[in-house]
Short mmCIF file of C-alpha atoms in Angstrom, two decimals:
data_model
loop_
_atom_site.label_atom_id
_atom_site.label_comp_id
_atom_site.label_asym_id
_atom_site.label_seq_id
_atom_site.Cartn_x
_atom_site.Cartn_y
_atom_site.Cartn_z
CA MET Q 1 14.89 46.01 -85.37
CA ASN Q 2 11.40 47.46 -85.73
CA LYS Q 3 10.91 51.21 -85.90
CA PRO Q 4 10.62 53.19 -82.65
CA VAL Q 5 7.06 54.13 -81.68
CA LEU Q 6 7.86 55.87 -78.39
CA GLU Q 7 10.96 57.95 -77.63
CA PHE Q 8 12.15 60.04 -74.70
CA ASN Q 9 14.83 62.51 -75.76
CA LYS Q 10 16.78 64.15 -72.89
CA VAL Q 11 13.60 64.32 -70.79
CA ILE Q 12 13.84 66.27 -67.54
CA PHE Q 13 10.85 66.27 -65.21
CA HIS Q 14 10.00 67.39 -61.71
CA TYR Q 15 6.65 68.13 -60.09
CA LYS Q 16 5.67 71.77 -59.62
CA ASN Q 17 5.90 71.62 -55.84
CA SER Q 18 9.46 70.30 -55.97
CA GLU Q 19 12.61 71.26 -57.83
CA ALA Q 20 14.17 67.84 -57.25
CA PRO Q 21 14.07 66.08 -60.64
CA ILE Q 22 12.59 62.61 -61.00
CA LEU Q 23 13.92 62.22 -64.54
CA ASP Q 24 17.13 64.06 -65.37
CA GLY Q 25 17.99 63.80 -69.05
CA ILE Q 26 16.41 60.41 -69.81
CA ASP Q 27 16.69 58.82 -73.27
CA LEU Q 28 14.47 55.86 -74.14
CA GLN Q 29 13.47 54.07 -77.31
CA ILE Q 30 10.59 51.59 -77.43
CA TYR Q 31 9.99 49.75 -80.66
CA GLU Q 32 7.02 48.58 -82.67
CA ASN Q 33 5.39 45.41 -81.25
CA GLU Q 34 7.64 45.31 -78.17
CA PHE Q 35 6.43 44.23 -74.74
CA ILE Q 36 8.21 46.29 -72.09
CA SER Q 37 7.78 45.89 -68.33
CA ILE Q 38 8.76 48.59 -65.86
CA ILE Q 39 9.76 47.53 -62.35
CA GLY Q 40 11.05 49.45 -59.37
CA PRO Q 41 10.31 50.15 -55.71
CA SER Q 42 7.18 52.09 -54.78
CA GLY Q 43 7.73 55.79 -55.41
CA SER Q 44 10.54 55.21 -57.90
CA GLY Q 45 8.76 57.01 -60.76
CA LYS Q 46 6.98 54.25 -62.69
CA SER Q 47 3.63 56.03 -62.70
CA THR Q 48 5.33 59.34 -63.47
CA ILE Q 49 6.64 57.86 -66.72
CA PHE Q 50 3.11 56.78 -67.62
CA ARG Q 51 1.73 60.24 -66.78
CA LEU Q 52 4.31 61.79 -69.10
CA ILE Q 53 3.47 59.39 -71.93
CA THR Q 54 -0.28 59.97 -71.60
CA GLY Q 55 0.15 63.75 -71.47
CA LEU Q 56 -1.15 64.15 -67.92
CA GLU Q 57 2.27 65.69 -67.20
CA VAL Q 58 4.65 67.50 -69.54
CA PRO Q 59 8.47 67.44 -69.46
CA PHE Q 60 10.30 70.42 -68.00
CA LYS Q 61 12.83 69.92 -70.80
CA GLY Q 62 13.26 67.43 -73.63
CA SER Q 63 10.73 65.81 -75.93
CA ILE Q 64 8.49 62.75 -76.14
CA LEU Q 65 7.85 61.32 -79.61
CA LEU Q 66 4.94 59.09 -80.55
CA ASN Q 67 5.38 57.21 -83.83
CA GLY Q 68 8.20 59.56 -84.79
CA GLU Q 69 6.28 62.79 -84.13
CA ASN Q 70 6.84 65.29 -81.35
CA VAL Q 71 3.30 65.25 -79.98
CA THR Q 72 2.85 68.04 -77.43
CA ASN Q 73 -0.80 67.23 -76.70
CA ARG Q 74 -0.76 63.49 -75.98
CA LEU Q 75 -4.08 63.26 -74.14
CA GLY Q 76 -6.02 60.41 -75.71
CA ALA Q 77 -3.14 59.51 -78.06
CA VAL Q 78 -2.28 56.24 -76.29
CA GLY Q 79 -4.39 53.49 -74.74
CA TYR Q 80 -4.31 53.34 -70.95
CA MET Q 81 -5.49 50.53 -68.66
CA PRO Q 82 -5.34 51.43 -64.95
CA GLN Q 83 -4.86 49.11 -61.99
CA GLN Q 84 -8.55 49.43 -61.12
CA ASP Q 85 -10.84 48.55 -64.03
CA LEU Q 86 -12.99 51.70 -63.51
CA LEU Q 87 -16.00 50.06 -65.14
CA MET Q 88 -19.21 51.99 -64.66
CA PRO Q 89 -21.38 49.78 -62.42
CA TRP Q 90 -24.65 50.88 -64.06
CA ARG Q 91 -23.45 50.07 -67.58
CA THR Q 92 -23.46 46.60 -69.11
CA VAL Q 93 -20.31 44.96 -70.48
CA LEU Q 94 -21.29 46.14 -73.95
CA ASP Q 95 -21.94 49.73 -72.90
CA ASN Q 96 -18.74 49.89 -70.83
CA ALA Q 97 -16.68 48.60 -73.76
CA ILE Q 98 -18.03 51.12 -76.28
CA LEU Q 99 -17.04 54.12 -74.14
CA PRO Q 100 -13.89 55.10 -76.11
CA LEU Q 101 -15.84 54.85 -79.36
CA GLU Q 102 -18.63 57.01 -77.94
CA ILE Q 103 -16.06 59.63 -76.94
CA LYS Q 104 -14.87 59.67 -80.55
CA GLY Q 105 -18.43 60.44 -81.66
CA ILE Q 106 -19.17 57.05 -83.22
CA LYS Q 107 -22.88 56.23 -83.26
CA LYS Q 108 -23.94 53.83 -80.52
CA GLU Q 109 -25.27 51.17 -82.90
CA ILE Q 110 -22.02 51.13 -84.91
CA ALA Q 111 -19.91 51.08 -81.74
CA GLN Q 112 -21.89 48.18 -80.31
CA ALA Q 113 -21.55 46.22 -83.54
CA LYS Q 114 -17.77 46.68 -83.47
CA VAL Q 115 -17.58 45.50 -79.85
CA ARG Q 116 -19.79 42.45 -80.54
CA GLU Q 117 -17.26 41.32 -83.15
CA LEU Q 118 -14.58 41.18 -80.44
CA LEU Q 119 -16.50 39.61 -77.55
CA ASP Q 120 -15.49 36.04 -78.37
CA ASP Q 121 -11.79 36.90 -78.62
CA PHE Q 122 -11.99 38.52 -75.20
CA GLY Q 123 -13.83 35.63 -73.55
CA LEU Q 124 -16.94 37.75 -73.08
CA GLN Q 125 -19.38 36.10 -75.47
CA GLY Q 126 -22.76 35.83 -73.76
CA GLN Q 127 -21.81 38.41 -71.12
CA GLU Q 128 -22.58 41.55 -73.12
CA ASN Q 129 -25.66 42.37 -71.02
CA ALA Q 130 -24.05 41.57 -67.65
CA LEU Q 131 -23.30 44.32 -65.15
CA PRO Q 132 -19.73 44.61 -63.76
CA GLY Q 133 -20.88 43.59 -60.28
CA ASN Q 134 -21.80 40.16 -61.64
CA LEU Q 135 -18.41 39.51 -63.26
CA SER Q 136 -15.28 37.84 -61.90
CA GLY Q 137 -12.13 39.91 -61.46
CA GLY Q 138 -10.56 38.36 -64.55
CA MET Q 139 -13.60 39.10 -66.70
CA ARG Q 140 -13.71 42.71 -65.50
CA GLN Q 141 -10.07 43.10 -66.58
CA ARG Q 142 -10.90 41.63 -69.99
CA VAL Q 143 -13.56 44.32 -70.43
CA SER Q 144 -11.06 46.96 -69.34
CA PHE Q 145 -8.46 45.70 -71.82
CA LEU Q 146 -11.05 45.58 -74.60
CA ARG Q 147 -11.84 49.21 -73.87
CA THR Q 148 -8.12 50.02 -74.02
CA ILE Q 149 -7.76 48.26 -77.39
CA LEU Q 150 -10.67 50.29 -78.75
CA SER Q 151 -8.72 53.49 -78.11
CA GLY Q 152 -7.23 52.73 -81.54
CA SER Q 153 -3.66 53.47 -80.46
CA ASN Q 154 -0.74 51.19 -81.34
CA ILE Q 155 0.75 52.01 -77.89
CA LEU Q 156 -0.93 50.57 -74.79
CA LEU Q 157 0.00 51.39 -71.18
CA LEU Q 158 -1.02 48.81 -68.57
CA ASP Q 159 -0.58 49.86 -64.93
CA GLU Q 160 -0.46 46.74 -62.72
CA PRO Q 161 -3.69 45.42 -64.25
CA PHE Q 162 -3.52 41.98 -62.62
CA SER Q 163 -2.30 42.90 -59.13
CA ALA Q 164 -5.70 42.36 -57.45
CA LEU Q 165 -6.27 38.91 -58.97
CA ASP Q 166 -5.64 35.55 -57.30
CA ALA Q 167 -2.57 33.60 -58.43
CA ILE Q 168 -4.31 31.21 -60.83
CA THR Q 169 -6.48 33.89 -62.43
CA ARG Q 170 -3.43 36.12 -62.74
CA LEU Q 171 -1.46 33.46 -64.59
CA THR Q 172 -4.41 32.77 -66.89
CA MET Q 173 -4.70 36.49 -67.64
CA GLN Q 174 -0.97 36.77 -68.34
CA GLU Q 175 -1.16 33.96 -70.89
CA TRP Q 176 -4.28 35.48 -72.44
CA LEU Q 177 -2.67 38.92 -72.62
CA ILE Q 178 0.33 37.52 -74.50
CA GLU Q 179 -2.03 35.88 -77.00
CA GLN Q 180 -3.88 39.16 -77.56
CA TRP Q 181 -0.66 41.15 -77.86
CA MET Q 182 0.80 38.79 -80.45
CA LYS Q 183 -2.47 38.72 -82.39
CA ARG Q 184 -3.08 42.49 -82.40
CA LYS Q 185 0.55 43.59 -82.88
CA LYS Q 186 0.52 46.40 -80.35
CA THR Q 187 3.35 47.90 -78.32
CA ILE Q 188 2.75 47.38 -74.60
CA LEU Q 189 4.32 49.08 -71.58
CA PHE Q 190 3.44 47.21 -68.42
CA ILE Q 191 4.03 48.34 -64.84
CA THR Q 192 4.40 45.54 -62.30
CA HIS Q 193 5.91 44.81 -58.89
CA ASP Q 194 6.06 41.10 -59.73
CA VAL Q 195 9.46 40.08 -61.12
CA ASP Q 196 8.14 36.70 -62.32
CA GLU Q 197 5.38 38.46 -64.24
CA ALA Q 198 7.87 40.84 -65.86
CA LEU Q 199 10.18 37.99 -66.85
CA PHE Q 200 7.37 35.94 -68.37
CA LEU Q 201 5.72 38.74 -70.34
CA SER Q 202 8.52 40.97 -71.54
CA ASP Q 203 11.01 41.44 -74.33
CA ARG Q 204 12.85 43.97 -72.17
CA ILE Q 205 12.52 45.14 -68.57
CA PHE Q 206 13.23 48.70 -67.48
CA VAL Q 207 14.58 48.78 -63.92
CA LEU Q 208 14.20 52.11 -62.14
CA GLN Q 209 17.15 53.00 -59.95
CA GLN Q 210 17.47 55.70 -57.31
CA LYS Q 211 15.98 59.12 -58.15
CA PRO Q 212 16.87 61.30 -59.90
CA HIS Q 213 17.02 58.95 -62.89
CA THR Q 214 19.83 59.95 -65.22
CA PHE Q 215 19.45 56.65 -67.09
CA ILE Q 216 17.16 53.64 -66.92
CA GLN Q 217 18.70 50.18 -66.83
CA GLU Q 218 17.41 47.85 -69.54
CA VAL Q 219 17.40 44.08 -69.18
CA LYS Q 220 16.82 41.97 -72.30
CA ILE Q 221 14.94 38.72 -71.63
CA PRO Q 222 16.86 35.69 -73.00
CA LEU Q 223 13.71 33.85 -74.08
CA GLY Q 224 12.17 33.53 -77.52
CA ARG Q 225 8.48 33.35 -78.35
CA PRO Q 226 6.20 31.56 -78.00
CA ARG Q 227 7.06 30.82 -74.39
CA THR Q 228 5.35 29.18 -71.42
CA ILE Q 229 5.42 29.94 -67.71
CA ARG Q 230 7.74 26.93 -67.28
CA ASP Q 231 10.41 28.78 -69.25
CA VAL Q 232 10.78 31.20 -66.34
CA SER Q 233 12.14 28.25 -64.31
CA LYS Q 234 15.15 27.77 -66.62
CA SER Q 235 18.49 28.25 -64.88
CA GLU Q 236 19.43 31.47 -66.68
CA MET Q 237 16.02 32.94 -65.85
CA VAL Q 238 16.31 31.99 -62.17
CA THR Q 239 19.71 33.67 -62.06
CA LEU Q 240 18.29 36.79 -63.70
CA LYS Q 241 15.35 36.84 -61.30
CA GLU Q 242 17.64 36.65 -58.28
CA LYS Q 243 19.76 39.49 -59.66
CA LEU Q 244 16.71 41.71 -60.23
CA ILE Q 245 15.29 40.99 -56.77
CA ASP Q 246 18.64 41.81 -55.17
CA GLN Q 247 18.72 45.12 -57.05
CA LEU Q 248 15.20 46.04 -55.94
CA ARG Q 249 15.92 45.09 -52.35
CA SER Q 250 19.06 47.24 -52.33
CA LYS Q 251 17.05 50.25 -53.53
CA VAL Q 252 14.41 49.77 -50.81
CA SER Q 253 16.99 49.40 -48.04
CA LYS Q 254 18.83 52.63 -48.93
#
């Protein structure tokens, strides 16, 4: 087993305007180079977990470790890709991509050179001078992911990044994301409402139960790598999918 890069130790959290805990003594370990998906009904706390990891919220009790260290100020310590790409419409692909490097104080010419080296890998060669409004949804998400990679963190948080894409583009982006993840050896946490997407992408799935969360169910995916989308149609995967959907439905109906 690889070393843990993200750990929750007895984390308790509630929002300031409520004393009802969302997380109540949660322990989690996420390992180097893992791909973890988080699924659960709307309002179950998926985004809250991301806000805690990024440092936008802090635990009421417990600790969150990044790469073995108890990092109290986590702002900027992990890469984050939101559901909306948040590209600046007046900036070109190149100038949108260099933003995290600019924030670090890297000179524009050096930052641009670094991004140019990656354009081909990200399917953006020849688009460096295009404005976001002239890009397809898939290409905009590639720029957003490139920007996330350039954060320099070994931990990347992806919050439903493909939810607005059509089915074919979404599948293409899933396959491309797996290629990039395997090539760059990052740890990815991925929020999704799509069980098929979680099954195809993940090593493990975290299933959020009813709040307050005293534990988080973990489901290990019985597929090796490399894998194809057809592997999700195997009998054991269909059975697992049905079980997960039944669980999610039961949480919504309560």
